Coordinates of C-alpha atoms and ligand atoms in Angstrom, one line a residue:
X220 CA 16.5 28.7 -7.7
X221 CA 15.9 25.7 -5.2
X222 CA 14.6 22.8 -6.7
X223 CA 14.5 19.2 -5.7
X224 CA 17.4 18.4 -3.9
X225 CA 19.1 14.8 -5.3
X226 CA 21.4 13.9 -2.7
X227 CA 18.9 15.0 -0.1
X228 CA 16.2 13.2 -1.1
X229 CA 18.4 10.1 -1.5
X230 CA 20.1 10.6 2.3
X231 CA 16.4 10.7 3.5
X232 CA 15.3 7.0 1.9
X233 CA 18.3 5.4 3.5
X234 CA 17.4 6.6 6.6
X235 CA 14.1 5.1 6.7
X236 CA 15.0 2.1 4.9
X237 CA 14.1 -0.6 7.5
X238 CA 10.8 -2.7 7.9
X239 CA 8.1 -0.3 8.9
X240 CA 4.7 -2.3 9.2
X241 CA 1.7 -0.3 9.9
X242 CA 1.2 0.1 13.8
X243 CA 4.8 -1.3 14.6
X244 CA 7.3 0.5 16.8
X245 CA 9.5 0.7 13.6
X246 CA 6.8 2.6 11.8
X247 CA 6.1 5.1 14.7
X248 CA 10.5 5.7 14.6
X249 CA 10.1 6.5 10.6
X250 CA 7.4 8.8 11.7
X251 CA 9.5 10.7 14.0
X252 CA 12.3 10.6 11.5
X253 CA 9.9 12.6 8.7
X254 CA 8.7 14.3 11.5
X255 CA 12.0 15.5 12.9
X256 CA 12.5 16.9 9.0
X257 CA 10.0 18.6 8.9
X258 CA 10.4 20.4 12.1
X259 CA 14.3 21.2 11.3
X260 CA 12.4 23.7 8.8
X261 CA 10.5 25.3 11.8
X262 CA 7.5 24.3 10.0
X263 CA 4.8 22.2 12.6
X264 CA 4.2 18.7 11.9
X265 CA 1.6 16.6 13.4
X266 CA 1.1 12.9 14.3
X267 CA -2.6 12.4 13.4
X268 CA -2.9 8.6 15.3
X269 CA -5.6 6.0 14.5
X270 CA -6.4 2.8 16.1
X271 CA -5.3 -0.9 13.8
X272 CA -5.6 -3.8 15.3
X273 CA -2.9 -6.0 16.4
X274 CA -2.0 -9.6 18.0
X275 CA 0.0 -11.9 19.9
X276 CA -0.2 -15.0 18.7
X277 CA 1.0 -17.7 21.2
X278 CA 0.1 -21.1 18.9
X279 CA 0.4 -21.2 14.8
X280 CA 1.0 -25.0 13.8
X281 CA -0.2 -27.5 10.6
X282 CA 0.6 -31.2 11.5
X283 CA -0.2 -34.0 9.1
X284 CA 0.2 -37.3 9.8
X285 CA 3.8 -37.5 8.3
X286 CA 5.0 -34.0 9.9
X287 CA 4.7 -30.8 11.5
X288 CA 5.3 -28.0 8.6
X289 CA 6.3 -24.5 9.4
X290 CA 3.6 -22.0 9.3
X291 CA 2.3 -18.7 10.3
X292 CA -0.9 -18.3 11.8
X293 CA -3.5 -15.5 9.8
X294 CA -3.1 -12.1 11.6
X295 CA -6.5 -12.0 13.3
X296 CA -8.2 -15.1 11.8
X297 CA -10.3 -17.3 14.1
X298 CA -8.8 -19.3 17.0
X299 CA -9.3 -22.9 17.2
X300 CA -8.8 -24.9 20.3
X301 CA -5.5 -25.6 21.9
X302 CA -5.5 -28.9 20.7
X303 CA -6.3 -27.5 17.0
X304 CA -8.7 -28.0 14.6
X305 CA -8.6 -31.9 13.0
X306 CA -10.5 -31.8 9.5
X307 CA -9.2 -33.1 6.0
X308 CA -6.9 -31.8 3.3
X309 CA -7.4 -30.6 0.3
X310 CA -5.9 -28.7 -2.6
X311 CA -8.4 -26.5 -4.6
X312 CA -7.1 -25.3 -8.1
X313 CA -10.2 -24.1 -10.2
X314 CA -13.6 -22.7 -7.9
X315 CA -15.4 -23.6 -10.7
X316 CA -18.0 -25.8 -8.9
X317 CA -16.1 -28.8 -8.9
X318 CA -13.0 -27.9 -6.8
X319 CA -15.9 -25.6 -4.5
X320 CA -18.2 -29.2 -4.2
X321 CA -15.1 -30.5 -2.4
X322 CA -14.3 -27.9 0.0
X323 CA -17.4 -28.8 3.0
X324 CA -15.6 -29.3 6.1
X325 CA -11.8 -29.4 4.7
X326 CA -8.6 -27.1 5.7
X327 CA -8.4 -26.0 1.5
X328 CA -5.0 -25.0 0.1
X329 CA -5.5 -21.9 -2.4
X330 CA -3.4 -21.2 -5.0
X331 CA -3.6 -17.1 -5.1
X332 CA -4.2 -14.7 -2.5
X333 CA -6.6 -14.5 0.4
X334 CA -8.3 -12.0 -2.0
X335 CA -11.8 -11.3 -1.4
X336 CA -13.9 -13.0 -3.9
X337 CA -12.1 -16.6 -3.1
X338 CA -12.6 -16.1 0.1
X339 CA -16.3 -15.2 0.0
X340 CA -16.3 -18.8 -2.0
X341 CA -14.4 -20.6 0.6
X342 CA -17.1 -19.7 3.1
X343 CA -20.0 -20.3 1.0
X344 CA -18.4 -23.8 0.5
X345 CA -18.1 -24.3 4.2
X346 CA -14.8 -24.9 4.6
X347 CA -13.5 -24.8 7.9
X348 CA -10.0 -23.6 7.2
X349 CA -7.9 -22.1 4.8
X350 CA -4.0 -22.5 3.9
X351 CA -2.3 -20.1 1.6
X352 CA 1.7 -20.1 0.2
X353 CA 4.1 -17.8 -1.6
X354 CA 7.5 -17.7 -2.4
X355 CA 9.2 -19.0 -5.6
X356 CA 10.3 -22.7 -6.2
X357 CA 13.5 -21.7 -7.7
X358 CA 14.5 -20.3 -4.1
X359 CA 15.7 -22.3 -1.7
X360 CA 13.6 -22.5 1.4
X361 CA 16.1 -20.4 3.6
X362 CA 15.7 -17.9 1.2
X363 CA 11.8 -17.8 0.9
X364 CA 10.5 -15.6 3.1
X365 CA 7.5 -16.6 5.7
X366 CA 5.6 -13.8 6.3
X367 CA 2.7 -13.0 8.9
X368 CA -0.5 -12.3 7.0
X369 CA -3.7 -10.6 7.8
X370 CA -7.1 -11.7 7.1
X371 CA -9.0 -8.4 6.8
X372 CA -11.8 -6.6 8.5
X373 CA -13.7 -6.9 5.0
X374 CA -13.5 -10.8 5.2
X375 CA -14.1 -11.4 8.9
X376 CA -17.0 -10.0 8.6
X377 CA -17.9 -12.7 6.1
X378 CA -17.3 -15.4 8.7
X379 CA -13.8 -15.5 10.2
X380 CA -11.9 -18.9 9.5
X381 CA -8.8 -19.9 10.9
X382 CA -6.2 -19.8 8.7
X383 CA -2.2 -20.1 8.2
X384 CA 0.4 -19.1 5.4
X385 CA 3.4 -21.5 4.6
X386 CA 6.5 -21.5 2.2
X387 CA 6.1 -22.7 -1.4
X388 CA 8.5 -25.7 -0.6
X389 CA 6.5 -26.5 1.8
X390 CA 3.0 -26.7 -0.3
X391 CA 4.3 -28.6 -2.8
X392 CA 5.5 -31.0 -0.2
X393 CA 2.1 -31.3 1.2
X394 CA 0.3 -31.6 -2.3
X395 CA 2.6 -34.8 -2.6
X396 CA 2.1 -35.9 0.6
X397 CA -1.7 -35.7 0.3
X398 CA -2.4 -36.1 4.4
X399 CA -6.0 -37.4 4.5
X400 CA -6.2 -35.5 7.5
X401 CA -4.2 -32.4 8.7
X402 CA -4.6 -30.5 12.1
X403 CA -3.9 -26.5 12.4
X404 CA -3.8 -24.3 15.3
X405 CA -4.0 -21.5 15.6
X406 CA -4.1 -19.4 19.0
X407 CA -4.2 -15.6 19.1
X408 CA -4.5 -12.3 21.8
X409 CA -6.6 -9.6 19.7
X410 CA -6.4 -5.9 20.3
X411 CA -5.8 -2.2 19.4
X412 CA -2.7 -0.1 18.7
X413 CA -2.0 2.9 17.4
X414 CA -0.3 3.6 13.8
X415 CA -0.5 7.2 12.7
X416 CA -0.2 9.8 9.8
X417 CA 2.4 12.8 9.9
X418 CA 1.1 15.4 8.8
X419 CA 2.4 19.5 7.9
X420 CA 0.6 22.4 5.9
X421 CA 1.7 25.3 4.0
X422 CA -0.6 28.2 3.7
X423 CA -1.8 29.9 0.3
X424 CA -0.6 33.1 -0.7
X425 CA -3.4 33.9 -2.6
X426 CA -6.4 31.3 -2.3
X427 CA -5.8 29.3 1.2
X428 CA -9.2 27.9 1.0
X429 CA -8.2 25.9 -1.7
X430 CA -6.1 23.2 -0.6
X431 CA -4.1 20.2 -3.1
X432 CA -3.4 17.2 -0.7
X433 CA 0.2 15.3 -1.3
X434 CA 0.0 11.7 0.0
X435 CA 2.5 9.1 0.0
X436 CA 2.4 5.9 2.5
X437 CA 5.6 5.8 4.5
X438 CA 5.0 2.2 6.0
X439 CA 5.9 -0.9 4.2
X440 CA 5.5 -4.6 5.0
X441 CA 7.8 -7.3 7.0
X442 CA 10.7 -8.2 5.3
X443 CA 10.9 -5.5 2.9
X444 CA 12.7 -2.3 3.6
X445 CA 10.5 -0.6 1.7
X446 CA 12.9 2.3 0.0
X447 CA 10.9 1.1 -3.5
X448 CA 7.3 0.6 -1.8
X449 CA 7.5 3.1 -0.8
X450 CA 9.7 5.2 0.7
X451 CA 10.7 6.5 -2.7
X452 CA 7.2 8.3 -3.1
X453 CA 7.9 9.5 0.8
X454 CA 11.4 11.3 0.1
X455 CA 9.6 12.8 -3.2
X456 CA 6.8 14.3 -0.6
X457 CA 9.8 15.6 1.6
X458 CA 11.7 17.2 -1.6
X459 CA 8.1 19.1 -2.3
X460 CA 7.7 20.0 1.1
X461 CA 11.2 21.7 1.0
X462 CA 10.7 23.6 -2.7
X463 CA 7.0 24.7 -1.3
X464 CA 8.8 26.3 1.8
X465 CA 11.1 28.4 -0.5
X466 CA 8.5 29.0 -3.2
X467 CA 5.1 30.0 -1.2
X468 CA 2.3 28.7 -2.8
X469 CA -0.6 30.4 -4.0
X470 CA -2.6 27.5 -2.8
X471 CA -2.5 25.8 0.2
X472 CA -0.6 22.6 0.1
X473 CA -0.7 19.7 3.0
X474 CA 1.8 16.8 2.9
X475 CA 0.3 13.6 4.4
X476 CA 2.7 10.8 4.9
X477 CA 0.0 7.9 5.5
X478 CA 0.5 5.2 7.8
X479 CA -0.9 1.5 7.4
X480 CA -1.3 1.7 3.7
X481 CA -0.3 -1.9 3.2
X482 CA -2.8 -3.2 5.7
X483 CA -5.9 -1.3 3.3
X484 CA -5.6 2.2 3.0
X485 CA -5.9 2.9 6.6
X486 CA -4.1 6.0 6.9
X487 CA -5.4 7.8 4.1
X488 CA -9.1 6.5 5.2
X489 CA -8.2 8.2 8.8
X490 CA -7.2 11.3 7.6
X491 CA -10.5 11.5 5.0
X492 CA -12.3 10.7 8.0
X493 CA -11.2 12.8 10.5
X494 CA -11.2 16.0 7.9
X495 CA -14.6 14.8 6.9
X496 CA -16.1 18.3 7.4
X497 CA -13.8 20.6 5.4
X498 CA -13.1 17.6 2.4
X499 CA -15.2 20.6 0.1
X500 CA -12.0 22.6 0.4
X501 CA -9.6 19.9 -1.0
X502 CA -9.4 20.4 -4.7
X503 CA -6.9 17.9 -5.4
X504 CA -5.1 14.6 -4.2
X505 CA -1.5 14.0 -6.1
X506 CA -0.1 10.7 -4.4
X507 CA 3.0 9.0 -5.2
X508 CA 3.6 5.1 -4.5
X509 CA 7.0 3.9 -5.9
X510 CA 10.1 5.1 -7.9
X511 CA 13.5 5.3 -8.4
X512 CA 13.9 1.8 -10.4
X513 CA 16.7 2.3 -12.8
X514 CA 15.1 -0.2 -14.8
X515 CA 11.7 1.2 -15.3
X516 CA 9.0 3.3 -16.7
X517 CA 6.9 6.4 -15.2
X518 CA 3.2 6.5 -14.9
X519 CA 0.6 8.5 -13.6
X520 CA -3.0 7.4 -13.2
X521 CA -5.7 10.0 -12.7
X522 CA -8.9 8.9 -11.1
X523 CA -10.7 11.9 -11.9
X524 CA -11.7 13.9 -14.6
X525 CA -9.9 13.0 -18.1
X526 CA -9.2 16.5 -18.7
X527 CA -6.5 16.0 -16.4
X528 CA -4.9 13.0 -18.1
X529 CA -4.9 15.3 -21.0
X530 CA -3.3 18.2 -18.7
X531 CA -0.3 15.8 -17.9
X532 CA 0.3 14.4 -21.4
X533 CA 0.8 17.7 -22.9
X534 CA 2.2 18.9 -19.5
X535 CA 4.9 16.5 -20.2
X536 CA 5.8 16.5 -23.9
X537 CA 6.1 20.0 -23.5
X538 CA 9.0 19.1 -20.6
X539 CA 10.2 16.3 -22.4
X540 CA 9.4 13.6 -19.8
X541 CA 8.1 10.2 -20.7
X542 CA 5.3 8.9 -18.7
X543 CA 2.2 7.1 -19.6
X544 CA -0.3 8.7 -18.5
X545 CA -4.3 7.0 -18.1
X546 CA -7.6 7.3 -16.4
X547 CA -8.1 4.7 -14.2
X548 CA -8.2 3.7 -10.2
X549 CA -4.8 3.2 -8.4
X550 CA -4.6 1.0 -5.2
X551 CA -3.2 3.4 -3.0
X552 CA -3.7 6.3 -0.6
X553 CA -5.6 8.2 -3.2
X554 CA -8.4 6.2 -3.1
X555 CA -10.4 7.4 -0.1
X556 CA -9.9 10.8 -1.8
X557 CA -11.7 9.4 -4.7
X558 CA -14.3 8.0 -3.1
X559 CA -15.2 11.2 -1.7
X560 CA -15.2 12.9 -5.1
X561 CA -11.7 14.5 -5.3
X562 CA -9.7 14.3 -8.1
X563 CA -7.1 12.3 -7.5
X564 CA -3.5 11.6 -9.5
X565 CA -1.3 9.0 -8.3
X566 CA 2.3 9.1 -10.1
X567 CA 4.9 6.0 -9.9
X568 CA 8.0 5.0 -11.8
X569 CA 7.6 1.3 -12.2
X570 CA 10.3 -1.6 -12.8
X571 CA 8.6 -4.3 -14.7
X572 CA 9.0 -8.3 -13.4
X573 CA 12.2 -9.0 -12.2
X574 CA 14.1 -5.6 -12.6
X575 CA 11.9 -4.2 -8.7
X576 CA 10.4 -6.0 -5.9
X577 CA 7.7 -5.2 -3.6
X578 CA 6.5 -6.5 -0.3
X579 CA 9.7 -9.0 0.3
X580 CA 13.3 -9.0 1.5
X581 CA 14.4 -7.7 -2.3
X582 CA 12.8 -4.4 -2.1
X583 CA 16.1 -2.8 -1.5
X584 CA 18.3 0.0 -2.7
X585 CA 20.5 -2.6 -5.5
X586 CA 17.7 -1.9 -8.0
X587 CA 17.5 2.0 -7.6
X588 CA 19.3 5.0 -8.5
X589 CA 19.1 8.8 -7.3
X590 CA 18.5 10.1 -11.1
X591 CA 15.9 8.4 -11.4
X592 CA 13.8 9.5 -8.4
X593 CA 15.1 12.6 -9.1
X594 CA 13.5 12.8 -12.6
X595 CA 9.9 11.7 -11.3
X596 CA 10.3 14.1 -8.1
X597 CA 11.5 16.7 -10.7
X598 CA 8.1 16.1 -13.1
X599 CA 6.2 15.9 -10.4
X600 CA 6.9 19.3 -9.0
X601 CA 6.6 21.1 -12.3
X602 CA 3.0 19.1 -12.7
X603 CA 2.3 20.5 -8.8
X604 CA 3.3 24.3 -9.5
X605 CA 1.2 24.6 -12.5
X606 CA -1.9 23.0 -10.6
X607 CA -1.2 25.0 -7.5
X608 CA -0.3 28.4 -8.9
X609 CA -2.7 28.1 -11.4
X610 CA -4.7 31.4 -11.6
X611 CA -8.5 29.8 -11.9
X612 CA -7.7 25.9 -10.5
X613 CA -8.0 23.7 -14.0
X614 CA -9.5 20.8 -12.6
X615 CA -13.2 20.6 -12.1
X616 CA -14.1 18.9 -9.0
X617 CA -16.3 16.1 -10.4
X618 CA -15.8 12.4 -10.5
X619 CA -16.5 11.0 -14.1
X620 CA -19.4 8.0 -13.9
X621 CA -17.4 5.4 -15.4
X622 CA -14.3 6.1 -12.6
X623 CA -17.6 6.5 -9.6
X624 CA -18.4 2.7 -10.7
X625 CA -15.1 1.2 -10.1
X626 CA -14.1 3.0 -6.9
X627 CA -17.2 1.7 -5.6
X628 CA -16.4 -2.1 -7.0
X629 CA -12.7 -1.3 -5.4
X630 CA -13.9 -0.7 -2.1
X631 CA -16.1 -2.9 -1.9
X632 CA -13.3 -5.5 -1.8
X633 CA -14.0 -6.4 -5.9
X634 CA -11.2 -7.6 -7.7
X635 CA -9.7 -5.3 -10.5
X636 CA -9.1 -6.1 -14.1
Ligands
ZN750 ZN1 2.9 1.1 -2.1

């Protein structure tokens, strides 16, 4: 009996375990790689492409009147002038009212996040900048990384600020410095490129018109190889693809490897987009975002009916699997699925602070082992036959009121609990 394959699935997340941000020439070559996979089966895969918007940005600079720090400019953010835009400093730690009453007219360090509902405060406080830092003091500054951030479509539309991202180090040094007056620039070309899906269907034996959707984001962010975030959940798709091929299914089954997830869903939004007219026939999204910690614990979230969450409880005390199971939205590629009404399960195996990293240089192989992606792939297929072969399909297609509510809040940029 073919099942998943261990050292297969492994091979595969080495070989697309480089940087692969979403609309990048590195994405579009781990594209062809799962594409060229797929194909080897003489099965047809597709490229389903979608526009993201990209930049080159020529100036990115924050000068106070002791020195000139290293930055990066905000992907997209407003350009100032050449010369830069002269306002004053200051460091906002509570938007309480207080720390907000400060903000008219300044570049404001923030603490967190460029996450929507600071942002939205920034704005309404009329600042005319923003600065934001990550990293860990304990780290020395060669080993911090600097990314390129992105303010979002979401927030632009707000107002769009110029903005720039610095190291940790560097923030603290310029809380202590306390410039009265700082100057940033930030200079930018704006336009479109293309980052895509791949995408490859098996027909139903039995009821084709009925049609579970697999979705796992294959793109990651800079710096990070990505084999935890998630190429992990992309070799599991692979593995399911391969077991589907040698076991028809009675149902139809589509694999969608979504591109741009990091960047806000924008693969998965493509593909619910572009299929708009024929969503009725999707009865099911099961998505996968991270595994293989060694260190760790499995979890599947079902935003959808709680019949379901009851389905994979038993489901897996029967197979002896532990995995916490739980209602509840998941930030990832099932989301637009959700929104649309479709039952959506999203299963990870999680490594708890500081045993797996995400979304840095650390996300790498050191913390993983093949067992253990074997064992989610493993309860993940035995989930998907039952589901897929079922004789009547078990899961009602109906979106419980409470789960309705806080896709809606998600979507609209809201921050979760
Ligand atoms: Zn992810």
């Amino acid at each position: 009996m073919i099942m998943i394959n261990e050292k297969r699935q492994w091979q595969l997340l080495k070989e697309i375990g480089f940087s692969r941000v979403g609309g990048s020439k590195e994405e579009k070559r781990a594209a062809q790689i799962l594409k060229k996979t797929i194909e080897a089966t003489d099965n047809v895969a597709f490229l389903e492409e979608f526009e993201v918007d990209w930049q080159d940005v020529k100036v990115a600079s924050l000068k106070s009147e002791a020195k000139e720090y290293e930055v990066t400019a905000y992907n997209q953010c407003a350009n100032t002038s050449k010369e830069g835009l002269t306002a004053p400093f200051y460091y906002l730690t509570a938007d309480n009212g207080v720390g907000l009453k400060n903000c008219e007219g300044k570049i404001v360090l923030i603490n967190d996040y460029l996450r929507m509902k600071i942002y939205e405060k920034l704005v309404d406080a009329k600042a005319v900048g923003f600065i934001t830092y990550d990293g860990e003091l304990r780290d020395s500054r060669e080993n911090t990384d600097l990314d390129n951030r992105e303010i979002r479509e979401l927030l632009r539309e707000k107002k769009n600020l110029p903005g720039v991202h610095m190291k940790i180090q560097d923030a603290m040094e310029l809380v202590l410095e306390n410039p009265n007056e700082i100057t940033i620039s930030t200079v930018q070309d704006t336009y479109k490129v293309n980052s895509q899906n791949v995408v490859t269907e098996i027909k139903g034996e039995k009821c084709p018109d009925e049609v579970i959707v697999f979705t796992a984001h294959y793109d990651s962010v800079q710096f990070s190889s990505g084999v935890y975030d998630n190429g992990a959940g992309s070799v599991i798709l692979m593995e399911l693809f391969h077991y589907f091929l040698a076991n028809r299914p009675d149902r139809t089954v589509r694999f969608v490897w979504c591109g741009s997830e990091e960047r806000g869903l924008l693969g998965s939004k493509a593909h619910v987009e572009k299929h708009k007219d024929t969503l009725n026939k999707i009865v099911l999204n099961i998505n996968v975002d991270v595994a293989g910690p060694v260190l760790g614990s499995d979890s599947a979230v079902v935003t959808g009916p709680i019949s379901l969450v009851h389905y994979i409880d038993y489901l897996a005390k029967e197979k002896g699997f532990e995995i916490l199971v739980k209602q509840d939205i998941y930030s990832s590629d099932n989301m637009p699925f959700a929104s649309k009404g479709i039952p959506a399960v999203s299963f990870g195996r999680y490594g708890e602070k500081g045993q797996a990293y995400i979304h840095n240089r650390y996300d790498q192989l050191f913390f993983m082992d093949s067992k253990n992606l074997y064992r989610t792939a493993e309860f993940i297929r035995k989930f998907a036959v039952r589901m897929i072969n079922s004789y009547a399909f078990p899961v009602p297609r109906e979106m419980p009121e409470n789960m309705v509510a806080k896709i809606e809040d998600y979507l609209k940029g809201k921050p979760q609990d």
